[in-house]
XYZ file of C-alpha atoms in Angstrom:
177
model
C -20.352 -45.755 69.619
C -20.227 -45.633 65.947
C -17.925 -43.358 64.114
C -18.816 -41.951 60.764
C -16.171 -40.798 58.441
C -17.054 -37.597 56.657
C -16.176 -37.503 52.989
C -15.026 -34.042 52.089
C -14.392 -33.627 48.425
C -12.207 -30.781 47.314
C -11.954 -29.542 43.746
C -14.189 -28.441 40.901
C -17.042 -30.346 39.405
C -17.213 -31.006 35.692
C -20.032 -28.504 35.290
C -18.036 -25.750 36.955
C -15.070 -26.413 34.642
C -17.284 -26.328 31.540
C -18.834 -23.026 32.646
C -15.391 -21.476 33.163
C -14.218 -22.685 29.722
C -17.333 -21.264 28.049
C -16.857 -17.894 29.768
C -13.187 -17.786 28.701
C -14.195 -18.635 25.126
C -16.728 -15.822 25.017
C -14.204 -13.348 26.417
C -11.609 -14.438 23.872
C -14.057 -14.064 20.987
C -15.179 -10.597 22.072
C -12.060 -9.050 23.571
C -9.237 -10.462 21.429
C -10.108 -8.619 18.200
C -9.963 -5.331 20.075
C -6.385 -5.990 21.110
C -5.196 -7.670 17.926
C -5.630 -5.486 14.848
C -3.971 -7.206 11.935
C -5.687 -5.136 9.245
C -3.326 -2.218 9.873
C -0.311 -4.484 9.489
C -1.808 -5.904 6.299
C -2.424 -2.437 4.829
C 1.114 -1.414 5.685
C 2.485 -4.536 3.996
C 0.379 -3.824 0.897
C 1.821 -0.303 0.627
C 5.381 -1.622 1.066
C 4.696 -4.264 -1.603
C 3.317 -1.636 -3.969
C 6.425 0.504 -3.511
C 8.601 -2.545 -4.214
C 6.601 -3.287 -7.353
C 7.121 0.279 -8.581
C 10.870 0.094 -7.811
C 11.227 -3.155 -9.766
C 9.251 -1.768 -12.685
C 11.475 1.330 -12.760
C 14.605 -0.805 -12.852
C 13.344 -3.007 -15.675
C 12.009 -0.190 -17.840
C 15.027 2.056 -17.227
C 17.323 -0.801 -18.309
C 15.252 -1.083 -21.494
C 15.565 2.668 -22.103
C 19.347 2.478 -21.672
C 19.543 -0.484 -24.066
C 17.654 1.552 -26.654
C 20.492 4.078 -26.623
C 20.107 7.833 -26.687
C 16.528 7.634 -27.973
C 15.545 5.892 -24.759
C 16.623 8.773 -22.566
C 14.782 11.556 -24.360
C 11.250 12.735 -23.809
C 8.560 10.842 -25.620
C 10.229 7.414 -25.895
C 7.545 4.712 -25.841
C 8.030 1.034 -25.032
C 5.120 -1.442 -24.818
C 2.730 1.507 -24.870
C 4.415 3.135 -21.854
C 5.642 6.720 -22.300
C 9.051 7.613 -20.850
C 10.506 10.893 -19.712
C 14.146 11.262 -18.653
C 14.673 7.515 -19.084
C 11.866 6.378 -16.745
C 8.143 5.674 -17.070
C 6.280 8.797 -16.009
C 3.721 9.076 -13.240
C 0.948 10.752 -15.214
C -1.025 9.795 -18.297
C -0.249 11.607 -21.529
C -2.793 11.355 -24.288
C -3.924 7.849 -23.355
C -7.589 7.059 -23.707
C -7.475 4.978 -20.511
C -6.122 7.836 -18.322
C -3.963 5.392 -16.370
C -0.535 6.768 -15.400
C 2.315 5.251 -17.374
C 4.081 3.694 -14.379
C 0.857 1.936 -13.333
C 0.449 0.545 -16.845
C 4.034 -0.699 -16.763
C 3.633 -2.238 -13.291
C 0.221 -3.703 -14.193
C -1.315 -2.476 -10.936
C -4.699 -4.012 -10.110
C -8.048 -2.369 -9.470
C -7.503 -2.719 -5.712
C -5.802 0.676 -5.769
C -6.977 4.202 -6.451
C -4.741 7.037 -7.588
C -4.657 10.767 -8.141
C -2.093 12.831 -10.019
C -0.621 16.213 -9.302
C 0.774 17.665 -12.504
C 2.912 20.368 -10.884
C 4.484 18.627 -7.906
C 8.087 18.997 -6.797
C 11.036 17.000 -5.499
C 13.721 19.056 -3.729
C 12.753 22.183 -5.659
C 12.650 20.383 -9.037
C 9.448 20.242 -11.079
C 7.896 16.789 -10.925
C 4.754 14.923 -11.913
C 3.236 13.440 -8.759
C 1.231 10.247 -8.487
C -0.395 9.239 -5.194
C -1.704 5.694 -4.761
C -3.600 4.045 -1.926
C -5.654 0.949 -1.278
C -9.296 1.271 -2.331
C -10.571 0.550 1.186
C -8.417 3.352 2.672
C -10.206 6.117 0.785
C -13.725 4.949 1.699
C -16.477 7.081 0.210
C -14.294 10.190 -0.112
C -13.578 11.714 -3.506
C -10.371 10.349 -4.979
C -7.946 13.259 -5.094
C -4.440 13.984 -3.828
C -5.652 15.718 -0.650
C -7.890 12.811 0.382
C -5.271 10.193 -0.431
C -2.553 11.959 1.560
C -5.015 12.467 4.436
C -5.181 8.681 4.874
C -1.473 8.596 5.820
C -1.408 5.211 4.096
C -0.190 5.724 0.536
C 2.697 5.530 -1.910
C 3.814 8.606 -3.824
C 5.658 8.398 -7.134
C 7.202 11.627 -8.379
C 8.900 11.684 -11.762
C 11.189 14.629 -12.413
C 10.453 16.673 -15.498
C 13.698 18.432 -16.435
C 16.323 16.358 -14.630
C 17.317 12.839 -15.677
C 17.096 11.380 -12.184
C 15.367 8.363 -10.817
C 11.760 9.114 -9.764
C 11.177 9.450 -6.046
C 9.063 6.726 -4.427
C 7.915 7.393 -0.869
C 5.786 5.151 1.333
C 3.687 6.655 4.128
C 2.190 4.047 6.473
C 1.507 5.922 9.713
C -2.265 5.759 9.132
C -2.584 2.175 7.930
């Protein structure tokens, strides 16, 4: 009587492992971008960076206005082609041929941003000149105006007070980024 030993192999073949790896790769390529959206985080960081740039520019230009003495704190003071009001660069363009708001000229903001101004804005009941800025890709094909920029919920507002010598208000809204 002869006895045969049965070879029973347990485990996966190389082909089965390769198929599983390929399927996992396809799932990762298709499904991962839906769960990981870094563009919103990037847009939010851009808005925070823009607000920081405006804050730094205000500090530098206000220091220059103070160094100039009383003339630097009155309406109409100009430094490096940037018009001041109440000791700070203003958020609208006055008489410039380029129609770029003074604070954006001072901060040297790039073409990656779009802006709209609101001449009669307010800050805590005080008359202000409002400037609303967002990333170009946030506005899409919509007309660039204050309503469309604020509708993105991803913008920076800069409001310079008209009659009160106070620091302009800079607000960042990033709930829609």
